[in-house]
CSV table of C-alpha atoms and ligand atoms in Angstrom, one decimal:
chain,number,residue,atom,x,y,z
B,25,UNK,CA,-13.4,42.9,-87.2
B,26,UNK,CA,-14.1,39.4,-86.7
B,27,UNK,CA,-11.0,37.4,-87.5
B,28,UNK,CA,-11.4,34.5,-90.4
B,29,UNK,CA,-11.0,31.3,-89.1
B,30,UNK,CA,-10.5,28.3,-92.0
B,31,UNK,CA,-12.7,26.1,-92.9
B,32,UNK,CA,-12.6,22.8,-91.4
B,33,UNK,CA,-11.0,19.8,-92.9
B,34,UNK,CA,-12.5,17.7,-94.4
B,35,UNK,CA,-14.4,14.9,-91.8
B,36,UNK,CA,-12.2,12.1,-90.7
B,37,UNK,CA,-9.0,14.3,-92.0
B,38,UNK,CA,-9.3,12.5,-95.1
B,39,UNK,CA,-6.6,13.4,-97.6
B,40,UNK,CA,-4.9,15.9,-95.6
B,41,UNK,CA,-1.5,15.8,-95.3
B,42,UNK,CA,-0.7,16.0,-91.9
B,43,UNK,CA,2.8,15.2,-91.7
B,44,UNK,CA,6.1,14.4,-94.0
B,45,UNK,CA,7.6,11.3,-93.7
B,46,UNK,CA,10.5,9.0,-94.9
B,47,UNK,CA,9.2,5.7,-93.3
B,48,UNK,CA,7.0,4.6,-96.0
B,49,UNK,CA,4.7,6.0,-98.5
B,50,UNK,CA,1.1,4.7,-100.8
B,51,UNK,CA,1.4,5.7,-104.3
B,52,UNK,CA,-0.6,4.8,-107.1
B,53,UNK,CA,-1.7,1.9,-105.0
B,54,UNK,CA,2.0,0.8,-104.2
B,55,UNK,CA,2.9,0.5,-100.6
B,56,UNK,CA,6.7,1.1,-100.3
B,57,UNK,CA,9.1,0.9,-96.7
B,58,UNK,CA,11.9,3.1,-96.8
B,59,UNK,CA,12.2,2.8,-100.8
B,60,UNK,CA,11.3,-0.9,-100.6
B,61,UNK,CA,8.3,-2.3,-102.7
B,62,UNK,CA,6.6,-4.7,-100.2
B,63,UNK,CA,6.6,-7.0,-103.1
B,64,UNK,CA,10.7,-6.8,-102.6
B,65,UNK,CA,9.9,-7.7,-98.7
B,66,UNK,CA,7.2,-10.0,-98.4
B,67,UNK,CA,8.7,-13.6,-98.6
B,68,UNK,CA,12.2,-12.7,-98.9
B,69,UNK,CA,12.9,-11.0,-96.2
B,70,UNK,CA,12.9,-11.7,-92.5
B,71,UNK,CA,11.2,-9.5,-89.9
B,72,UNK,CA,13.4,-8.7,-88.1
B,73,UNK,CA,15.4,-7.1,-91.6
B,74,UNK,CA,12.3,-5.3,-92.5
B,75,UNK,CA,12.8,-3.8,-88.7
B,76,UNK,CA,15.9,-3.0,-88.9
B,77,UNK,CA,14.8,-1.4,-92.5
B,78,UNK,CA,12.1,1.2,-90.7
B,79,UNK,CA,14.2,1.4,-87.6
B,80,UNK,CA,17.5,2.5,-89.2
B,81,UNK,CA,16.4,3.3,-92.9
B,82,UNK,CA,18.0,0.8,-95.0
B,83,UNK,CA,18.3,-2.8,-95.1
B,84,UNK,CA,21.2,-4.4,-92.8
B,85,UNK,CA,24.5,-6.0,-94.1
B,86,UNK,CA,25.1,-9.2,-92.2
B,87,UNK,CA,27.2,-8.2,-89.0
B,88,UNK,CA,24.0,-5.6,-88.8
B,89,UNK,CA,22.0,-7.9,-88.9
B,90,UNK,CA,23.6,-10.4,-86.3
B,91,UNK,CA,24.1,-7.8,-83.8
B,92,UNK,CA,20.7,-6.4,-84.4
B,93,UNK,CA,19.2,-10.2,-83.6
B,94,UNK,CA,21.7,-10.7,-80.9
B,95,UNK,CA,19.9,-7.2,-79.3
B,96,UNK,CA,16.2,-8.5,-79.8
B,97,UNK,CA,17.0,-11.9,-78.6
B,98,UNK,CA,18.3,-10.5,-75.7
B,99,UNK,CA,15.5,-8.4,-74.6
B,100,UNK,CA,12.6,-11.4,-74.9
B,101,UNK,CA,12.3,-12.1,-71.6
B,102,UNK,CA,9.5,-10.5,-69.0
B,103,UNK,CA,10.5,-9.3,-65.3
B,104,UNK,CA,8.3,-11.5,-63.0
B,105,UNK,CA,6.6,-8.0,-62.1
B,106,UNK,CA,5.4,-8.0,-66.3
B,107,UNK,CA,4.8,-11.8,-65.8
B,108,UNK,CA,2.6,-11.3,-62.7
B,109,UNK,CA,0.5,-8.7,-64.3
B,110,UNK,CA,-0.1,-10.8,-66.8
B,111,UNK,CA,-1.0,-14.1,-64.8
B,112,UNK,CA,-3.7,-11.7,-63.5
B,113,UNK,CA,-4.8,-10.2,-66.4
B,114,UNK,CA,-5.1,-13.3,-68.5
B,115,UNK,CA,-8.0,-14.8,-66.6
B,116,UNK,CA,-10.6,-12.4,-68.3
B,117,UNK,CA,-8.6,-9.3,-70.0
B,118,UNK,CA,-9.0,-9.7,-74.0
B,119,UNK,CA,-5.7,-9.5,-75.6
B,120,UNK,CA,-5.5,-5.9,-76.5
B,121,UNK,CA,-6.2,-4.7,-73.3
B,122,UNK,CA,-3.6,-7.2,-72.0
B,123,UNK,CA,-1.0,-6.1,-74.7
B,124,UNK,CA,-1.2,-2.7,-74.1
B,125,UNK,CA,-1.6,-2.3,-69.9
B,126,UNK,CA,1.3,-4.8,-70.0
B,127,UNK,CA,3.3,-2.5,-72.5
B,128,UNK,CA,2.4,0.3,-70.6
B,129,UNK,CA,3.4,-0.8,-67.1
B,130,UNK,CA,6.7,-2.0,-68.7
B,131,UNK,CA,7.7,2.0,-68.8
B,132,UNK,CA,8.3,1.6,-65.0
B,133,UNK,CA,11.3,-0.4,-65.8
B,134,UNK,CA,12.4,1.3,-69.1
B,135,UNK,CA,16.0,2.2,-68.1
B,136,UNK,CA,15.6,5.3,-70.2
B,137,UNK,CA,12.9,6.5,-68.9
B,138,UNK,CA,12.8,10.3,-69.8
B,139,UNK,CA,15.4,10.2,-72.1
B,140,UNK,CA,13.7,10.8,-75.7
B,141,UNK,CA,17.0,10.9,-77.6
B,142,UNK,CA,17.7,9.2,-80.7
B,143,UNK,CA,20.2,6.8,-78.9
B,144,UNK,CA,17.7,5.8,-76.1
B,145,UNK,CA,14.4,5.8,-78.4
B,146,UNK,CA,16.4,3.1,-80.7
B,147,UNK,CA,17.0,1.0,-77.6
B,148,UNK,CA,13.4,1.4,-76.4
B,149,UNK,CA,12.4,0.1,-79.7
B,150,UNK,CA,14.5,-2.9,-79.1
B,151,UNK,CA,13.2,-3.7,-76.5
B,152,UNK,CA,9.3,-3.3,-77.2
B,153,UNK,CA,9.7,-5.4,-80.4
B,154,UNK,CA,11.6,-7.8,-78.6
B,155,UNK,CA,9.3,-8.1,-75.9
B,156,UNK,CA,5.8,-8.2,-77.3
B,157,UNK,CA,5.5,-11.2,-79.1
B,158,UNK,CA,6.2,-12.6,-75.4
B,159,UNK,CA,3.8,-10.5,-73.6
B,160,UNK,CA,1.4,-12.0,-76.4
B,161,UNK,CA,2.2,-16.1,-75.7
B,162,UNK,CA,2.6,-15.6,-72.2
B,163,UNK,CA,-1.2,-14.6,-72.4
B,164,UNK,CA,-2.1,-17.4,-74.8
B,165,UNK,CA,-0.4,-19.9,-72.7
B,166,UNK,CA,-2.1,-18.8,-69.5
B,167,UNK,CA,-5.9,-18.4,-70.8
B,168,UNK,CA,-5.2,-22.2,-72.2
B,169,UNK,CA,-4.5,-22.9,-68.1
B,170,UNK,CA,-0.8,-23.9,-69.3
B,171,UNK,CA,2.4,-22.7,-67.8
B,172,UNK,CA,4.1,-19.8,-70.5
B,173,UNK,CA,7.3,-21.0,-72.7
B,174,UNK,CA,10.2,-19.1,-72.1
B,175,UNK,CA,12.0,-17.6,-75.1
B,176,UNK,CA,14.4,-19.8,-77.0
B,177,UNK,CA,17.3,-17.2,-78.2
B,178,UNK,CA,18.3,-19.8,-81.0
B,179,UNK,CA,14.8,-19.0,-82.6
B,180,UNK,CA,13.9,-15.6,-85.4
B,181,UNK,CA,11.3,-13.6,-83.9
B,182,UNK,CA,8.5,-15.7,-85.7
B,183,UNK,CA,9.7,-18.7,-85.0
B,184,UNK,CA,10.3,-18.0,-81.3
B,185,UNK,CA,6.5,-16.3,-81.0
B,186,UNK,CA,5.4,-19.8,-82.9
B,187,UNK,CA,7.1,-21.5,-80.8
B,188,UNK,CA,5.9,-19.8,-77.3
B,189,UNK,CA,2.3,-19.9,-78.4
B,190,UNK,CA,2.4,-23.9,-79.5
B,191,UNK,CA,1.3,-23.0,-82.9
B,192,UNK,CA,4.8,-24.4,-84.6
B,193,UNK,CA,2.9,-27.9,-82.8
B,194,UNK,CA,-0.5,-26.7,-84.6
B,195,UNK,CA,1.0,-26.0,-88.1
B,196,UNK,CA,4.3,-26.9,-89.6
B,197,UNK,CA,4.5,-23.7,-91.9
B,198,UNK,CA,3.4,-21.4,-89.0
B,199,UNK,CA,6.8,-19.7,-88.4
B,200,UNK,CA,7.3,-18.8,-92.4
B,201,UNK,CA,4.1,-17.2,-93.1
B,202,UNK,CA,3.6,-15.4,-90.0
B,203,UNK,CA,7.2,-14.0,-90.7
B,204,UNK,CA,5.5,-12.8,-94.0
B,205,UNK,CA,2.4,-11.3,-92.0
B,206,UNK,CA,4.5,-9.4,-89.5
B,207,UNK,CA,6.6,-7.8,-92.8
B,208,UNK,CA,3.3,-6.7,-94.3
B,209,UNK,CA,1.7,-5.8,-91.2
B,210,UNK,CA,5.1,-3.8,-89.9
B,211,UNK,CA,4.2,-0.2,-91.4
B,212,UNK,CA,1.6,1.9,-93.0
B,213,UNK,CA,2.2,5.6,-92.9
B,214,UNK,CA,-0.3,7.7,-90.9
B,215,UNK,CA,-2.6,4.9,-90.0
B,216,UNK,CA,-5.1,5.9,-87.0
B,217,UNK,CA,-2.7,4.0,-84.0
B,218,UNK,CA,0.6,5.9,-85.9
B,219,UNK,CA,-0.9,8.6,-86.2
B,220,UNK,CA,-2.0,8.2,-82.5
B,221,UNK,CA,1.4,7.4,-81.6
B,222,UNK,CA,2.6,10.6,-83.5
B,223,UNK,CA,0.4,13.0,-81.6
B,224,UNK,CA,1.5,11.5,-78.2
B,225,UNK,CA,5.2,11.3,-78.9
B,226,UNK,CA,4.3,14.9,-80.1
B,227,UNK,CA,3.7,16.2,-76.8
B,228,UNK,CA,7.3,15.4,-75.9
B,229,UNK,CA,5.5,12.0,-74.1
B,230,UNK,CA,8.0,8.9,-74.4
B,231,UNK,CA,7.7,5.7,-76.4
B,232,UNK,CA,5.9,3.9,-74.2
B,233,UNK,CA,3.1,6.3,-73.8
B,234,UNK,CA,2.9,6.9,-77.6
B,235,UNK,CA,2.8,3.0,-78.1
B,236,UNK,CA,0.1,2.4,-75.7
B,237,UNK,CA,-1.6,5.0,-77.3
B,238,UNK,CA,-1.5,3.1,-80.7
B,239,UNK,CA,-2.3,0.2,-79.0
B,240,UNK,CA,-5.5,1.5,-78.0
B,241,UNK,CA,-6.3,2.6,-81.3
B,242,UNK,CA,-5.7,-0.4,-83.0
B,243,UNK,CA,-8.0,-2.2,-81.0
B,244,UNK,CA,-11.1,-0.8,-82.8
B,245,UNK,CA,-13.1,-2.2,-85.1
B,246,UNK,CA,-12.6,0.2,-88.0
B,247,UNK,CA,-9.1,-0.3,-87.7
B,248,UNK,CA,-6.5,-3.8,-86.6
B,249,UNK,CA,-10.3,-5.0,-84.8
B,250,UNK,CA,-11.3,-5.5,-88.0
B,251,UNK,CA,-9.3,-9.1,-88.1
B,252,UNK,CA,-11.0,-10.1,-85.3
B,253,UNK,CA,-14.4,-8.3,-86.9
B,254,UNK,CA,-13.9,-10.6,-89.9
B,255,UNK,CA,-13.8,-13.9,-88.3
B,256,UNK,CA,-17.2,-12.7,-85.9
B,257,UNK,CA,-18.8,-12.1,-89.4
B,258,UNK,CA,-17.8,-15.7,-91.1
B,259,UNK,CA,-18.5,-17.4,-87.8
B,260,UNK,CA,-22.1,-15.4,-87.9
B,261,UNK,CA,-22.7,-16.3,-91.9
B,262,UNK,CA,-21.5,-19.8,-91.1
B,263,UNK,CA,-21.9,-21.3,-94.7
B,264,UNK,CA,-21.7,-20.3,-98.2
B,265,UNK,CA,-25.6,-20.5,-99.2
B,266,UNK,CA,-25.9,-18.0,-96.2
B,267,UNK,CA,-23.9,-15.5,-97.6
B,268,UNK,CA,-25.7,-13.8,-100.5
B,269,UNK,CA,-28.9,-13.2,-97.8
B,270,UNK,CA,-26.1,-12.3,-95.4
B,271,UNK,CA,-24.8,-9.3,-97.9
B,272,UNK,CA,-28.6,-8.2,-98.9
B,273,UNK,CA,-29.0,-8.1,-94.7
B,274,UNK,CA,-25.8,-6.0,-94.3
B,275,UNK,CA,-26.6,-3.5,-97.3
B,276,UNK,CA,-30.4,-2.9,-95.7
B,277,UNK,CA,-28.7,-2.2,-92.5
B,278,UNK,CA,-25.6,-0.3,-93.6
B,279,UNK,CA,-23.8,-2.8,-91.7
B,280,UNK,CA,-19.8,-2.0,-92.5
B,281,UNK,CA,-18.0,-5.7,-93.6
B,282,UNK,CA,-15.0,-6.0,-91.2
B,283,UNK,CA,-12.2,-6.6,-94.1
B,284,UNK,CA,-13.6,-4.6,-96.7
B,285,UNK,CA,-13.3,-1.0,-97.7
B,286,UNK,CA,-10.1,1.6,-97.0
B,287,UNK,CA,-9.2,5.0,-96.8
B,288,UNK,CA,-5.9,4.9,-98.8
B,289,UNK,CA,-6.6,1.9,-101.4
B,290,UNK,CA,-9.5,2.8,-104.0
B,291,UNK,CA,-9.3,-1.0,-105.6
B,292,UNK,CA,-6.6,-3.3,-103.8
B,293,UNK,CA,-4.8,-3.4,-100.8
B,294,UNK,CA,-1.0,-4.8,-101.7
B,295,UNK,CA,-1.0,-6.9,-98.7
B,296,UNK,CA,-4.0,-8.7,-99.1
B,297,UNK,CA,-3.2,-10.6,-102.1
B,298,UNK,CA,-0.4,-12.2,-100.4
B,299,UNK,CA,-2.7,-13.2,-97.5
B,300,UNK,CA,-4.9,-14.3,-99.7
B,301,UNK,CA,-2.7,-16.8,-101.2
B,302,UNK,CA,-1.4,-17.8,-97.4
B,303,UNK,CA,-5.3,-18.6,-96.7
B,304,UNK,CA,-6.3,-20.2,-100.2
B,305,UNK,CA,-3.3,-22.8,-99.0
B,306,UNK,CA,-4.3,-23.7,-95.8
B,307,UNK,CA,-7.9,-23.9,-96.3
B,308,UNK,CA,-7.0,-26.6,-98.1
B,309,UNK,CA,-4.6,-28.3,-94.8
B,310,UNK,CA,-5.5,-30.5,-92.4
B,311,UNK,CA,-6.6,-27.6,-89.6
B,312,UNK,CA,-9.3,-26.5,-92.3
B,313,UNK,CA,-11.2,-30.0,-91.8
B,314,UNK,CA,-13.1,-29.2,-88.5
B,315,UNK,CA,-13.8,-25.2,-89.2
B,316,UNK,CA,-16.1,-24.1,-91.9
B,317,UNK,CA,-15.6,-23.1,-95.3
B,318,UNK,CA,-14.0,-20.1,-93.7
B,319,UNK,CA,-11.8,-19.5,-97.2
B,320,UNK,CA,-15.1,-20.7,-99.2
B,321,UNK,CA,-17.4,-18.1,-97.5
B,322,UNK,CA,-14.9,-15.3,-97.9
B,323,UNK,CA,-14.9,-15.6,-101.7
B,324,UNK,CA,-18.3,-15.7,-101.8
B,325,UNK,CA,-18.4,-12.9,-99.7
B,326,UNK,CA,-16.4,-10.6,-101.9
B,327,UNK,CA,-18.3,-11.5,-105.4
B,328,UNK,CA,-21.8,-10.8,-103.3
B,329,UNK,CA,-20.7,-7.4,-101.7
B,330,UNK,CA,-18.6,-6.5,-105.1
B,331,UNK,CA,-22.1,-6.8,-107.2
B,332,UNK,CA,-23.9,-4.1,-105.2
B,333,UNK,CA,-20.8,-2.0,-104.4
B,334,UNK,CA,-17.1,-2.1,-105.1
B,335,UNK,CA,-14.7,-2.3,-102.2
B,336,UNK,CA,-11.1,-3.5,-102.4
B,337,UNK,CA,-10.0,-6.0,-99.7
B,338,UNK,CA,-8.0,-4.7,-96.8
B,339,UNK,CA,-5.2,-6.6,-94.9
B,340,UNK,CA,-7.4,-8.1,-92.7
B,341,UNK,CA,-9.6,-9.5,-94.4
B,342,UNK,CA,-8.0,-12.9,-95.3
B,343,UNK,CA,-5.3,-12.3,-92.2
B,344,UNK,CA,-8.2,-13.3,-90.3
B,345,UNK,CA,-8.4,-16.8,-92.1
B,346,UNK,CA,-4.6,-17.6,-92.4
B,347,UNK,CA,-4.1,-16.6,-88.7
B,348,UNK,CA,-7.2,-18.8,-87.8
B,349,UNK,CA,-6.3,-21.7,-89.7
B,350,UNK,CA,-2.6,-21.6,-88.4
B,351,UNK,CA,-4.7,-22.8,-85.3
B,352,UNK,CA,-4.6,-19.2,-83.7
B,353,UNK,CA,-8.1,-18.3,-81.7
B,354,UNK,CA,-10.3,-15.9,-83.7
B,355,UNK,CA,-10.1,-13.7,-80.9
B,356,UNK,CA,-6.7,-13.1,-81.2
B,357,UNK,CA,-5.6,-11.9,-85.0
B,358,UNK,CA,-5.9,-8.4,-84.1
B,359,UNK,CA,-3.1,-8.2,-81.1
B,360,UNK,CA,-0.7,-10.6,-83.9
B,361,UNK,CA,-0.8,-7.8,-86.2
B,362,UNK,CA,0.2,-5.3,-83.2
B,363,UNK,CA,3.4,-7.7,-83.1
B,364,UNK,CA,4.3,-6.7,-86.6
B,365,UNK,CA,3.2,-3.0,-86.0
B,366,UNK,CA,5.6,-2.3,-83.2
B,367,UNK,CA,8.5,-1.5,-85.5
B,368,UNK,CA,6.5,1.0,-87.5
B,369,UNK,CA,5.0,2.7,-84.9
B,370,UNK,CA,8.6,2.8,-83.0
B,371,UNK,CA,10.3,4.5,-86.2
B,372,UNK,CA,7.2,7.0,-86.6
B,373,UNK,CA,7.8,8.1,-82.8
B,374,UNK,CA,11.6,8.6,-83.5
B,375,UNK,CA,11.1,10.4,-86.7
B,376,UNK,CA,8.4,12.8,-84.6
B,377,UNK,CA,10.8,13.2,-82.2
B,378,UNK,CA,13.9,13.9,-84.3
B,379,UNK,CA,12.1,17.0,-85.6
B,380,UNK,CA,9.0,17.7,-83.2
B,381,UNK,CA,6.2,19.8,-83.3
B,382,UNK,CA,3.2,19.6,-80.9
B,383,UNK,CA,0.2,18.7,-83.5
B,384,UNK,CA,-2.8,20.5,-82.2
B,385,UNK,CA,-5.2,21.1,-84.8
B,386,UNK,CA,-8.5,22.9,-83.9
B,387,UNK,CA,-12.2,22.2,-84.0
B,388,UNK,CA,-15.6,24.5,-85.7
B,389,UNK,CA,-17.6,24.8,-82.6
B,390,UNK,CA,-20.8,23.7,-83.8
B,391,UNK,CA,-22.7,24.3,-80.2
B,392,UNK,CA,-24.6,26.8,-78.7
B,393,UNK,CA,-23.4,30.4,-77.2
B,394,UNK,CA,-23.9,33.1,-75.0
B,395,UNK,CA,-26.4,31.1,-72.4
B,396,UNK,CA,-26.8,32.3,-68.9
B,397,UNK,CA,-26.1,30.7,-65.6
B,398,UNK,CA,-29.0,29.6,-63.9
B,399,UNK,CA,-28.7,28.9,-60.0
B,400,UNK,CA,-29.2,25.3,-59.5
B,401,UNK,CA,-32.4,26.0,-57.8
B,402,UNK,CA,-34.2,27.3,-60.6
B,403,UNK,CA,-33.0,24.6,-63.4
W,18,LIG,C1,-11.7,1.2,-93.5
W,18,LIG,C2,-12.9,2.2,-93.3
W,18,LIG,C3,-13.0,2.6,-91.9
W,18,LIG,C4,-12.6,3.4,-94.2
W,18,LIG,O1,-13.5,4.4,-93.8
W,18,LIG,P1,-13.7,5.7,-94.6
W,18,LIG,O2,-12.6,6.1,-95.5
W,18,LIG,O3,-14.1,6.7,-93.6
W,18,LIG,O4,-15.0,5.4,-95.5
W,18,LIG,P2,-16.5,5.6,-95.0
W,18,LIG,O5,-16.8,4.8,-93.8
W,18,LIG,O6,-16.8,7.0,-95.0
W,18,LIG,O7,-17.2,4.9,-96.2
W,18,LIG,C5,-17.5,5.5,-97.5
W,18,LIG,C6,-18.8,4.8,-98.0
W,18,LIG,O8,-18.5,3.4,-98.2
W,18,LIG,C7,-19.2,2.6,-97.3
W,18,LIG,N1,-18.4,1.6,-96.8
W,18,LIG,C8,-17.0,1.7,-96.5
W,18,LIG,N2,-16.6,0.6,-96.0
W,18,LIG,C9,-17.6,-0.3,-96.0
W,18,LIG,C10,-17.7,-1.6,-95.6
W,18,LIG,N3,-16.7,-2.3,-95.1
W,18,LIG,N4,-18.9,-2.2,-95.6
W,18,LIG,C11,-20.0,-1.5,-96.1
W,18,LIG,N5,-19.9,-0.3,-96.5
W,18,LIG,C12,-18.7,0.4,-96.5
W,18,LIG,C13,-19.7,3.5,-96.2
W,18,LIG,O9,-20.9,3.0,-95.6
W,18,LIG,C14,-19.9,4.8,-97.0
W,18,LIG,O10,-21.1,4.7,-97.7
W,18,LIG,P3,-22.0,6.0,-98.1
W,18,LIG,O11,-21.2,6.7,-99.1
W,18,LIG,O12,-23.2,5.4,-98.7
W,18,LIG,O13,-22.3,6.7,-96.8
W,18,LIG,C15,-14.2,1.6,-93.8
W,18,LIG,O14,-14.1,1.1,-95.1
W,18,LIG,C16,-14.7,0.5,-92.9
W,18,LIG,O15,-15.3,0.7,-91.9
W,18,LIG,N6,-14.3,-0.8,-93.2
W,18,LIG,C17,-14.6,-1.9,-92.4
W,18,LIG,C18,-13.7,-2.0,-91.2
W,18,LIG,C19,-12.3,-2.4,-91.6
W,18,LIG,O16,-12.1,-3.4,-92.4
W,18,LIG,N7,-11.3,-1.7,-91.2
W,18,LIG,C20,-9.9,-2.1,-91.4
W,18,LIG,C21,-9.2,-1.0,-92.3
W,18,LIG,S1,-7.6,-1.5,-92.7
């Protein structure tokens, strides 16, 4: 008797629950880490708190905190054999590929290496928050031609990346709202690079394999690209009378607008109203008066696709524009929100690890069967 196989899921795994969590959960629209509106979060907290939140599963009490920071600050610094890749790699490698060979070659110095218990994964997680925002100015500095800033352990962990990068010299406010980016960028259950991340780590691999796996998936277009994808699409509209032919182009073509559409939200992403607001404020700043209406076009944007076809606004969609007008290449928003990933994805590893099963789903073979060989002579 042939033996009944289940039907497959549906495409793209949507709505199937593929794990349990306690990291963070969507419900009716409400994003919530560890118990913790992001409402709560976003512009109270500081990153590194919000870290400490996914890391350890509640907010820290101050001596926490301080000896949490003390631990971070600690670990900023790259080994010249880090700092050497990345003089190499920063001459043409684009910034994802850069962030994650450099996080991955930083596992041949991981002092734990091969040690995937609870203690050690917490240290590793130190130490990879700590450490990319550095990996990420160093490459900044050294595409500019310029020498990289070395960590100033006085400084929070936005401040200090502001600082590294010379965009505290481009925008006064730069350290305070990217704080507020990496908190709403930090988590967001089984996103494609967690969920990544969760399937490696599920193999028994260690932290620095499962986090350059999620590295390589946020790079794509349908997922963190799609920061990058946004400020490609305003830069290609280029004006606000363009957009309305721009959006009657893109529906012809079933062209997919970076910055618009997700899985989870049905009619509004949490985040993006706060980037929205970040982005509405600085189009209206000095570093606004040599780009285009990039804040302008956006609105536009959304009331031109919305009449045809309603899609909420995802979390990159106007991180694009506040990271852009903070004077930070358009090239470049996609590996900032890996900065405020790293935390998540760290505390999804360490949760797959604390009670681990290999995920190996299956696939409907959909090919042919039963065919011959042929010797190569008569083919
Ligand atoms: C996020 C995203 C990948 C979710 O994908 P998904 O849940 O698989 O949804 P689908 O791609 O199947 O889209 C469903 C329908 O909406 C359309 N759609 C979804 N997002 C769209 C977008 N950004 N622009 C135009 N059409 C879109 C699809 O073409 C599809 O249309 P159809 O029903 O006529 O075939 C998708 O919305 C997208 O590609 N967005 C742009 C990239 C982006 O911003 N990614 C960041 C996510 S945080």
């Amino acid at each position: 008797m042939a033996v009944q196989r289940p039907a497959a899921a549906p495409r793209g795994l949507e709505g199937v629950v593929a794990t349990t969590t306690a990291i963070s959960s969507v419900e009716d629209g409400k994003l919530q880490y560890r118990g913790y509106r992001i409402e709560e979060l976003a512009g109270k907290a500081e990153y590194e708190e919000v870290a400490y939140l996914l890391l350890n599963g509640d907010l820290p009490n101050k001596e926490q905190l301080r000896d949490f920071k003390a631990e971070l600050t600690k670990h900023r610094t790259l080994s010249p054999f880090l700092r050497e890749i990345l003089r190499q790699m920063s001459e043409s490698g684009t910034a994802m590929d850069v962030l994650r060979t450099v996080v991955s070659a930083s596992a041949v110095e991981d002092p734990g290496e091969g040690d995937n218990s609870h203690e050690a994964e917490y240290r590793k997680s130190i130490r990879l928050t700590a450490k990319l925002p550095t990996i990420l100015a160093t490459y900044i500095r050294r595409r500019r031609g310029e020498q990289p800033v070395p960590p100033d352990q006085t400084l929070t962990h936005a401040a200090n990346f502001a600082r590294m990068a010379g965009l505290d010299e481009a925008h006064p406010k730069s350290a305070e709202i990217l704080n507020t980016c990496f908190i709403l960028q930090a988590e967001h259950g089984l996103n494609a690079s967690t969920f990544a991340a969760r399937i490696t780590a599920a193999t028994l691999a260690d932290m620095h394999a499962a986090v350059t796996a999620a590295l390589g998936a946020l790079k794509g277009p349908l997922h963190g690209g799609a920061t990058d994808g946004t400020m490609k699409m305003l830069d290609e509209i280029g004006g606000v009378d363009r957009v309305a032919a721009f959006v009657e182009r893109g529906f012809a073509t079933k062209y997919k607008f970076p910055g618009f559409g997700h899985r989870v939200y049905v009619t509004t992403d949490p985040r993006a109203k706060f980037l929205r607001a970040f982005a509405q404020e600085l189009s209206k700043g000095a570093n606004a008066k040599n780009m285009p209406p990039y804040f302008e076009i956006q609105e536009r944007l959304v009331e031109e696709v919305n009449k045809r076809r309603q899609f909420p606004v995802n979390v990159d969609y106007y991180a694009a524009t506040t990271y852009t007008y903070l004077g930070i290449p358009a090239d470049l928003g996609t590996s900032i929100f890996a900065i405020g990933r790293m935390a998540g994805w760290c505390a999804h590893i360490m949760e797959q690890h604390g009670d681990n099963r290999l995920i190996r789903p299956e696939s409907e073979y959909t090919g042919p069967t039963g065919k011959r060989w042929v010797p190569l002579a008569e083919r």
